[in-house]
Short mmCIF file of C-alpha atoms in Angstrom, two decimals:
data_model
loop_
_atom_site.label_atom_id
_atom_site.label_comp_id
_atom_site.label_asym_id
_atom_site.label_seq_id
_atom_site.Cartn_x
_atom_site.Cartn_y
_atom_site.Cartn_z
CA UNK I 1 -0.49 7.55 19.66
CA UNK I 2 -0.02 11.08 17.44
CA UNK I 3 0.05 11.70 14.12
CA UNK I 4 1.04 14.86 12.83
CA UNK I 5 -1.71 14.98 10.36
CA UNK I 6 -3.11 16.97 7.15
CA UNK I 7 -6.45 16.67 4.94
CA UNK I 8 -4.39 16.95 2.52
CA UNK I 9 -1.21 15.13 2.49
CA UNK I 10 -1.26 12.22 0.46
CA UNK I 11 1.26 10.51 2.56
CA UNK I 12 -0.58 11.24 5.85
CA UNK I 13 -3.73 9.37 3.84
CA UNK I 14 -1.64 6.29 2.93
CA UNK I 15 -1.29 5.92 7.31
CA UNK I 16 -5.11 6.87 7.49
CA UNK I 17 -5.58 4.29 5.29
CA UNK I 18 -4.25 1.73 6.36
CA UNK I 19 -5.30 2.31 10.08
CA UNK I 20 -8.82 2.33 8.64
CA UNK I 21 -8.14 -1.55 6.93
CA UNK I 22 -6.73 -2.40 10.59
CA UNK I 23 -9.00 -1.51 12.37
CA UNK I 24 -6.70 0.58 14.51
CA UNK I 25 -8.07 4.56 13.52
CA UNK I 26 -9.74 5.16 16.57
CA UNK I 27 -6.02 4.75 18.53
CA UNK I 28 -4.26 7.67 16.78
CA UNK I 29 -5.01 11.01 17.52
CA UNK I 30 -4.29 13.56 14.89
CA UNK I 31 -2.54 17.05 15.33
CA UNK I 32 -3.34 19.18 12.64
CA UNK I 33 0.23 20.36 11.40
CA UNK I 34 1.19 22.16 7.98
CA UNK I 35 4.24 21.29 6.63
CA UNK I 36 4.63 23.63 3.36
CA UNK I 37 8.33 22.56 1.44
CA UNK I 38 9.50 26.40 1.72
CA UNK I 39 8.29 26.91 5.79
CA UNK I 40 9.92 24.28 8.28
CA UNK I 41 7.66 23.85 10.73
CA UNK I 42 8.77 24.58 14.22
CA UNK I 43 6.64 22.40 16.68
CA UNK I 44 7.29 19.56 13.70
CA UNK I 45 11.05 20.06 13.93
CA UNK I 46 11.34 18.60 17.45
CA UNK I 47 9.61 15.37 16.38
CA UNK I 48 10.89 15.30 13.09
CA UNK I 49 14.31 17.09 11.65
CA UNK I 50 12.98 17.02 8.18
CA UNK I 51 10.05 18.83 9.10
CA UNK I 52 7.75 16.16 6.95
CA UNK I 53 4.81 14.41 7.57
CA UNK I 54 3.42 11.79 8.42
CA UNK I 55 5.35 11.53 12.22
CA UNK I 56 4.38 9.40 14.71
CA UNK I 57 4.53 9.53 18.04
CA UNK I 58 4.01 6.76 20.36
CA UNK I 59 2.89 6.62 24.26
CA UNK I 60 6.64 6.16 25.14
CA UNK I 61 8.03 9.25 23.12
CA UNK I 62 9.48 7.08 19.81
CA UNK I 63 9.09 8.92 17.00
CA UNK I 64 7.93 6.64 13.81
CA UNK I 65 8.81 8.16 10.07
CA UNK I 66 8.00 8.08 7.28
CA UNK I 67 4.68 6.68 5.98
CA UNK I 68 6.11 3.37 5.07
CA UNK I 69 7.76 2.91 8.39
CA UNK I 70 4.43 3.84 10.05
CA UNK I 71 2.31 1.55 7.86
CA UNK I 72 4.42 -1.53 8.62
CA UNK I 73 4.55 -0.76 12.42
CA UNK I 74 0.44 -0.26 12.20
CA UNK I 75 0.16 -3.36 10.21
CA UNK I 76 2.46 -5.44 13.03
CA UNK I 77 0.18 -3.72 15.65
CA UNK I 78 -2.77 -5.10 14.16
CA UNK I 79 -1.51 -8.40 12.84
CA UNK I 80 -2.41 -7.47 9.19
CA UNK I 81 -1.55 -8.52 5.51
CA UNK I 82 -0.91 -5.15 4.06
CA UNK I 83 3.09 -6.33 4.06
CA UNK I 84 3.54 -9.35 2.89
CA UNK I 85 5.90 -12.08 4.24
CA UNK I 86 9.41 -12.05 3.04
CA UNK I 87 9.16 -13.43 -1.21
CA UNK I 88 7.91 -12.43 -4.02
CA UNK I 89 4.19 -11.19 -3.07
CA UNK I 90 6.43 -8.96 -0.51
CA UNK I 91 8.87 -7.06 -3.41
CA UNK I 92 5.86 -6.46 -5.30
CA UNK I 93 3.99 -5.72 -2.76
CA UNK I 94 7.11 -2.93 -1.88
CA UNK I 95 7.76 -2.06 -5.66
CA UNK I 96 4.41 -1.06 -6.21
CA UNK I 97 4.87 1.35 -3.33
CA UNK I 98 8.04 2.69 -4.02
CA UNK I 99 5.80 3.60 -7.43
CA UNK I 100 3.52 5.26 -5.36
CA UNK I 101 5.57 6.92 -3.66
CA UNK I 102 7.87 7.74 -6.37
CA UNK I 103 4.67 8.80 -8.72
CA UNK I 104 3.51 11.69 -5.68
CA UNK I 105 6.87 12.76 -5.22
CA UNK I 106 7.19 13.97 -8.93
CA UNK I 107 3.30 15.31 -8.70
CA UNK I 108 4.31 17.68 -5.95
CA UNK I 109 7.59 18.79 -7.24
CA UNK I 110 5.42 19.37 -10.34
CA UNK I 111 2.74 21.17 -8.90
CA UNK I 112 5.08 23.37 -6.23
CA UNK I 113 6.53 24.13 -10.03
CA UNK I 114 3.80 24.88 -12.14
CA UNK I 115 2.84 27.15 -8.90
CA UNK I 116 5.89 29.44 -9.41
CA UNK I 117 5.58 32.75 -11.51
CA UNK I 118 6.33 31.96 -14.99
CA UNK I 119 9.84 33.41 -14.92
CA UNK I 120 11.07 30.93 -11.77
CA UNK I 121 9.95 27.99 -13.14
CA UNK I 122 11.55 25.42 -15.06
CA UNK I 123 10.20 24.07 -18.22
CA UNK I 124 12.87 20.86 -18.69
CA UNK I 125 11.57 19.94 -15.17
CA UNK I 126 7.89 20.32 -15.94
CA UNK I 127 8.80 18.45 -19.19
CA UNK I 128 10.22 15.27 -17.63
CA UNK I 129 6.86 15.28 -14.78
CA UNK I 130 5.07 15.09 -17.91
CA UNK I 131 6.68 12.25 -19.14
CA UNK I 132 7.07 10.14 -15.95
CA UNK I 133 3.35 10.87 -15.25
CA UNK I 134 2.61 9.63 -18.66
CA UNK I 135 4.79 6.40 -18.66
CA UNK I 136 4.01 5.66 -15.00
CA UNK I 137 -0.13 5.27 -16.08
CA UNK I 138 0.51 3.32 -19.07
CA UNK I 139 2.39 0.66 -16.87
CA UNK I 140 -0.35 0.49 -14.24
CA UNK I 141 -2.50 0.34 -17.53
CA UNK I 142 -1.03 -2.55 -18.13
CA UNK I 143 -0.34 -4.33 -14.36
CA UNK I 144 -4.33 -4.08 -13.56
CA UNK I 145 -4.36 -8.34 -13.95
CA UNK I 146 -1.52 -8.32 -11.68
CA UNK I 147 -3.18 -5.54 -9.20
CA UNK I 148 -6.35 -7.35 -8.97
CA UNK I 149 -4.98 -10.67 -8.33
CA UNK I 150 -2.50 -9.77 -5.58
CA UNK I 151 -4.74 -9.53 -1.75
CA UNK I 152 -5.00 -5.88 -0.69
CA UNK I 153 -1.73 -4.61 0.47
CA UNK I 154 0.23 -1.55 1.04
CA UNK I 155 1.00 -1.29 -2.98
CA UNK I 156 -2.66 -1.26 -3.47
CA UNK I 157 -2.83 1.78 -0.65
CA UNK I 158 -0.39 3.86 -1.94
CA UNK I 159 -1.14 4.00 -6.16
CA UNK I 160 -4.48 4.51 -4.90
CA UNK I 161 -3.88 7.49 -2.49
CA UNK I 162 -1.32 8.82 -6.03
CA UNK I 163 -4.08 8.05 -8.32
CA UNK I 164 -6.63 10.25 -6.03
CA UNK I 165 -3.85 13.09 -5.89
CA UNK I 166 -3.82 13.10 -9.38
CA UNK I 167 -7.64 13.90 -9.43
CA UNK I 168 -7.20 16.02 -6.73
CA UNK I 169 -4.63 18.59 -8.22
CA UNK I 170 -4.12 17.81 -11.49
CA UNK I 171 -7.84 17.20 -12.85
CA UNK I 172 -6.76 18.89 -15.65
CA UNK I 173 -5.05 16.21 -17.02
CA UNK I 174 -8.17 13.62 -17.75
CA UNK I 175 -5.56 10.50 -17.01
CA UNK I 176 -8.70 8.30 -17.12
CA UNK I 177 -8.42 8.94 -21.05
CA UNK I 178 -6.42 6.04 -22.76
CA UNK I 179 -6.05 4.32 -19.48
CA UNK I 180 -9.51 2.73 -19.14
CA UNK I 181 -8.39 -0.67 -17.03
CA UNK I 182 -7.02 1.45 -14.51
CA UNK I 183 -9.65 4.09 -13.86
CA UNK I 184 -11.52 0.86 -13.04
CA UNK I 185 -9.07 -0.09 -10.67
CA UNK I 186 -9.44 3.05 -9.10
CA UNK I 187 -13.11 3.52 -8.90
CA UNK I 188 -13.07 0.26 -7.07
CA UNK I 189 -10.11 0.89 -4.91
CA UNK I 190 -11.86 4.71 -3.61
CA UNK I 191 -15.23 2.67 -2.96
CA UNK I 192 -13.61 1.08 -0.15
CA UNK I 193 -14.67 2.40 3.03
CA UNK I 194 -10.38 3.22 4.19
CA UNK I 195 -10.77 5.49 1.03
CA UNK I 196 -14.40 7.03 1.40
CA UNK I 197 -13.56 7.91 5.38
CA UNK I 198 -10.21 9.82 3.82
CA UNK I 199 -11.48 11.81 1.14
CA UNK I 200 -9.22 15.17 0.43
CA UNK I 201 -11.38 18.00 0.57
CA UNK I 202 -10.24 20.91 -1.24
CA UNK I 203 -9.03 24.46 0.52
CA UNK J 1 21.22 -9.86 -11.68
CA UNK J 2 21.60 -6.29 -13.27
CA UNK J 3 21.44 -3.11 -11.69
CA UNK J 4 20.84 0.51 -13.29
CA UNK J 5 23.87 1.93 -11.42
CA UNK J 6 25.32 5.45 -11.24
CA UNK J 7 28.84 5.98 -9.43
CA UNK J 8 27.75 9.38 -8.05
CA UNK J 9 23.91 8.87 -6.94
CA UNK J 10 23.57 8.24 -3.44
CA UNK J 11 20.44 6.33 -3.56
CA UNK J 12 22.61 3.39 -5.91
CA UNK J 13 25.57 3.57 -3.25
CA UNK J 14 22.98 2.65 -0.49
CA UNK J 15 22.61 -0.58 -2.42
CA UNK J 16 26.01 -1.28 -3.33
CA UNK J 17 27.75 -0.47 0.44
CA UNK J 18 24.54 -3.61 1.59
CA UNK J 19 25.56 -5.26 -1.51
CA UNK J 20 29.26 -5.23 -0.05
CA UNK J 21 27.97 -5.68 3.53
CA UNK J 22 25.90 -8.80 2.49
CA UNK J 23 29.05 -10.06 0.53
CA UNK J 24 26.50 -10.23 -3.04
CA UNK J 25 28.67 -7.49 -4.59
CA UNK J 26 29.78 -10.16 -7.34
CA UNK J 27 26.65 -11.25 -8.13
CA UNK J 28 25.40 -7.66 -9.48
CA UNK J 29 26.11 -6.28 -13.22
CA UNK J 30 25.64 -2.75 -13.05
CA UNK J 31 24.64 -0.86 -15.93
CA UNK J 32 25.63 2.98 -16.16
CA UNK J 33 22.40 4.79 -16.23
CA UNK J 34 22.34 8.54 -16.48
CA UNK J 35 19.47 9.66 -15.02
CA UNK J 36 19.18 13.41 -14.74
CA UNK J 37 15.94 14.66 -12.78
CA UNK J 38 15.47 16.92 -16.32
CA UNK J 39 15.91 14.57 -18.86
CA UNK J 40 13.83 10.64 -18.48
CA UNK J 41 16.10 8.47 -19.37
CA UNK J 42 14.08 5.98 -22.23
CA UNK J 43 16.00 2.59 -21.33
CA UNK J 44 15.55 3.21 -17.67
CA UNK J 45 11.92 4.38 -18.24
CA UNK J 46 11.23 0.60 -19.66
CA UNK J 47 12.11 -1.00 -16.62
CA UNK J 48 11.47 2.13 -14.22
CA UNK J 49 8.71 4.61 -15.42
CA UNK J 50 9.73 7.14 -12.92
CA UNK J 51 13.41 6.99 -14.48
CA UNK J 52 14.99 6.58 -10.92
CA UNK J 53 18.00 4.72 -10.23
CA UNK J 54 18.83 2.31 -8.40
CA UNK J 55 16.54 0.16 -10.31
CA UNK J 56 17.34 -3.92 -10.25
CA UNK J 57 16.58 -6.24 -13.07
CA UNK J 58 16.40 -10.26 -11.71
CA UNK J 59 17.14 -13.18 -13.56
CA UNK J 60 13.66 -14.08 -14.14
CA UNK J 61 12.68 -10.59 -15.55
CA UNK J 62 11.25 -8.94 -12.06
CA UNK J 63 12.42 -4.99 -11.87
CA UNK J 64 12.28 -3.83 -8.24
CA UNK J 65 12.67 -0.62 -6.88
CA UNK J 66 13.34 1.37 -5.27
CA UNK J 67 16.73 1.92 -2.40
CA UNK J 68 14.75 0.20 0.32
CA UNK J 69 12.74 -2.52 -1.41
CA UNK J 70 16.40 -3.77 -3.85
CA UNK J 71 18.32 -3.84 -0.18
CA UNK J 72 15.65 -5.68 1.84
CA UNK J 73 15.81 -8.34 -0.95
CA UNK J 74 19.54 -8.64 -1.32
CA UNK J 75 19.65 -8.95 2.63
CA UNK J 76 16.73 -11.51 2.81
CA UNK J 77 18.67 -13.04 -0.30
CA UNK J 78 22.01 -13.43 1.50
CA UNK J 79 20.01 -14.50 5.28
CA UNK J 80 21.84 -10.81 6.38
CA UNK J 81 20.91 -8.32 9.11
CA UNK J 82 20.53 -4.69 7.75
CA UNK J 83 16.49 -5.00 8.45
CA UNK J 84 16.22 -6.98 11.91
CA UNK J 85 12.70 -8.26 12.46
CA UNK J 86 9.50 -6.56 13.42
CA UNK J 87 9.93 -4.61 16.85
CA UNK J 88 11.71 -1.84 18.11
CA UNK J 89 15.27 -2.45 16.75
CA UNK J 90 12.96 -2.74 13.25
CA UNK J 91 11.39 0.86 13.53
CA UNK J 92 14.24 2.20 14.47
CA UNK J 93 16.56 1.05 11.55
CA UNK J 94 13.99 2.15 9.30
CA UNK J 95 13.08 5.49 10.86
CA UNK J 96 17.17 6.04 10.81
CA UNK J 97 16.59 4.84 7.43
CA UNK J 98 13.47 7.57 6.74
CA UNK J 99 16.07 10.36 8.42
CA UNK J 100 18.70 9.75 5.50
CA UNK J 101 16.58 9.61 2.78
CA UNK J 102 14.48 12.71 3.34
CA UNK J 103 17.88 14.02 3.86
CA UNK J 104 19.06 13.15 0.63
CA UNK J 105 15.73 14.25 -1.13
CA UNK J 106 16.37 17.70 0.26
CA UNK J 107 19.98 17.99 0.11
CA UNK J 108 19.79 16.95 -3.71
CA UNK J 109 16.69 19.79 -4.53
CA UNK J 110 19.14 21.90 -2.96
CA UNK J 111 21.49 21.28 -4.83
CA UNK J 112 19.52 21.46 -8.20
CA UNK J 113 17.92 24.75 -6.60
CA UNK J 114 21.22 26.37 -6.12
CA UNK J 115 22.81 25.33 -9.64
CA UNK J 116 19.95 27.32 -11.38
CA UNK J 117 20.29 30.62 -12.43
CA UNK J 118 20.00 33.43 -9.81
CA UNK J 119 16.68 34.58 -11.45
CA UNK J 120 15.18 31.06 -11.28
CA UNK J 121 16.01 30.60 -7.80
CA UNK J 122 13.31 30.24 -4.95
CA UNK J 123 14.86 31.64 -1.72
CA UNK J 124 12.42 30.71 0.59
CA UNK J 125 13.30 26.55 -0.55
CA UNK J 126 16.92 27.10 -0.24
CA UNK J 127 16.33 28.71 3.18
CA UNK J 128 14.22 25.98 3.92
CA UNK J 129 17.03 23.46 2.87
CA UNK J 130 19.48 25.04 5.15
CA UNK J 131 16.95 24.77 8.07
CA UNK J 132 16.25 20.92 7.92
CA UNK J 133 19.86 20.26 7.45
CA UNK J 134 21.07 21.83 10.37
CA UNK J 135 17.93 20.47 12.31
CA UNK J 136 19.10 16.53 11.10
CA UNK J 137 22.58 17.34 11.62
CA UNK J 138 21.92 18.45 15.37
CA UNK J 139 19.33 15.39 15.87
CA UNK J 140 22.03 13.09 14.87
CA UNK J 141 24.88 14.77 17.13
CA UNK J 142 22.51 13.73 20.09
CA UNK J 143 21.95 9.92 18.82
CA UNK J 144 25.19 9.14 17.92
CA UNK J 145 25.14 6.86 21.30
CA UNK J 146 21.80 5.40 19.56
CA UNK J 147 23.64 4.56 16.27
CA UNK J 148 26.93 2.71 17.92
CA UNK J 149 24.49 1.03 20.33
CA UNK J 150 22.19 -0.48 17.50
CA UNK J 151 23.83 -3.43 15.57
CA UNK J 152 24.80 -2.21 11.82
CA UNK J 153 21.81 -1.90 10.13
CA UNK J 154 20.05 -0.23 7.42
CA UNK J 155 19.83 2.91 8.86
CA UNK J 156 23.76 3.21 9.80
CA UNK J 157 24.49 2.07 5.51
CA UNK J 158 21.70 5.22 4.72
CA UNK J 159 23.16 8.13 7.26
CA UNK J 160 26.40 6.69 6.51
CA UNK J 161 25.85 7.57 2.78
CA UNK J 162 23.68 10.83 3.25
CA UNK J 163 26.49 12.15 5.13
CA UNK J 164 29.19 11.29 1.99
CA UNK J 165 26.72 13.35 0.09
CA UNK J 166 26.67 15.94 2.25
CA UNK J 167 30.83 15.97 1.93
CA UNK J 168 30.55 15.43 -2.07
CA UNK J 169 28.12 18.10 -2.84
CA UNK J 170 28.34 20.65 -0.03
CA UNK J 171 32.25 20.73 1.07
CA UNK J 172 31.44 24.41 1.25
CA UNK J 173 29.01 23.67 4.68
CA UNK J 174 31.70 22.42 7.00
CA UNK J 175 29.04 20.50 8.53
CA UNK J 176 31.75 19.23 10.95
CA UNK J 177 31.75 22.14 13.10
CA UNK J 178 29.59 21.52 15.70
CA UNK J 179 28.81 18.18 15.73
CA UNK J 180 32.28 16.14 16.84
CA UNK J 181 30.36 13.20 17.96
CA UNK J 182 28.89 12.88 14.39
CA UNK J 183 31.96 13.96 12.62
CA UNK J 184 33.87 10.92 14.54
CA UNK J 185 30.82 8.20 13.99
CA UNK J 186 30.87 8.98 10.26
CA UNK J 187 34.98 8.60 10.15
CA UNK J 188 34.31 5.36 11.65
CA UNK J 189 31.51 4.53 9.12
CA UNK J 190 33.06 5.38 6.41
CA UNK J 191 36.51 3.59 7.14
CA UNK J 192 33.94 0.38 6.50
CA UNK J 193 35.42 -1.59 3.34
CA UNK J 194 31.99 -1.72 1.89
CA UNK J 195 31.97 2.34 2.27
CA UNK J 196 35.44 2.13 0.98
CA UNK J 197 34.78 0.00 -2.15
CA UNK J 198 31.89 2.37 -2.79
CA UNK J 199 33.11 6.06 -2.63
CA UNK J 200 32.20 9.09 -5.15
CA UNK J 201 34.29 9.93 -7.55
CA UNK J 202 33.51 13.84 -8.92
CA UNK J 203 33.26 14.64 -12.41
#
């Protein structure tokens, strides 16, 4: 199978993740495709309208979006645990991605901001990232018990792949300061080899 | 159970058209949340530190979130169909799924993009905006067969909705033109009672 595929993407490292914990990485081939928010991609268009990645693309020609529908269908390929069965270990399991996801989708909105010249951008906007960003770390702060206890699945992937974004682009912001539980969390989530193999390396 | 509701987000009508599908719709308290992408929302951010809506509150105290994860519960809760199991019909409903929501993310950036003043505006996103919505608009002209094929699922209640949105927000596109087979499914979709029950209302 392909993956349209970045170093970068944090969403694209949530698949590479979790294809690493299966066992299944050596089955998808990547294709190195940008996909900037301002610049539609055109080869990406055909596989994907939205011009976003991750895509899959299986050996028949189905077309697999977006990283959670990609992550499920690797975990059923692989008979894994990174979704839970239906119950409660499953809607936290989902909740804690839907953080994740939530979390890097206000961290690029606020980065593709704080990017603009100073007379585009929008301070209320930059603002409320602020805030989010803030509130979102003091509840994982405070769900580490409930992190640790859980087995490994695809809410453990995700707010780790957001946690290393934050690093990543925003080391500015020294979120390991007042949020000591959790920068534990993460130092032993990124020793894992899924995270070590899918390191972002800066360009 | 109580839901942080909003009559005009798209994203809570998702949840209340599977609420109505599922036949749960009198089991949910809604709560109206305002929550503007500018301005965090502090009860919301107690239960939701991203300040996104829909957010559900249970019985027992458990907040889930977000779209996806609140209607795969209330379908498992009510032993419904919107998410069939784990094969193809399954990546298909949730890639249809993927397809609306990315939709919706755009078409509501757009929307905040174009409401800005003329000197904050980013061109390039807007044009970008305009590109993936004709590209989904033309992918979903040529799977219309797909849709009425596929038993109602998930991914008919989010195109059904995105497509509402797209009428609410951006009467100006005529997105009609062009695409009759679309233009007819959604007339069919939205003559549902659960699409009925659930329409916008501007202001």
């Amino acid at each position: 199978m392909k993956l349209h595929w970045s170093p970068r993407s944090p969403f694209v490292r949530k698949v590479m993740v979790a294809a690493q914990e299966l066992g299944l990485a050596d089955r998808i081939t990547t294709i190195r495709t940008v996909a900037a928010m301002n610049t539609p991609n055109a080869a990406l268009l055909e596989d994907n309208p939205l011009s976003k990645i991750p895509t899959l693309v299986l050996e028949d020609g189905t077309v697999l979006y977006d990283s959670l529908t990609i992550c499920e269908y690797l975990d059923h390929l692989a008979g894994g645990r990174l979704f839970p069965a239906a119950g409660a270990a499953r809607w936290q399991a989902l909740t804690w991605q839907s953080l994740g996801n939530g979390f890097l989708d206000a961290l690029i909105l606020w980065r593709n901001e704080r990017e603009k010249p100073v007379e585009r951008q929008t301070q209320a906007w930059m603002d409320a990232f602020a805030v989010k960003t803030g509130k979102t770390l003091d509840r994982l702060e405070s769900e580490t018990s409930a992190l640790d206890a859980a087995p490994f699945n695809i809410g453990h992937v995700t707010l780790g792949c957001a946690l290393s974004y934050l690093d990543f682009r925003f080391a500015d912001l020294d979120w390991r300061a007042g949020h000591p539980k959790l920068a534990a969390w993460h130092a032993a989530i990124r020793a894992r080899p899924s995270f070590q193999a899918t390191e972002a390396v800066d360009g």
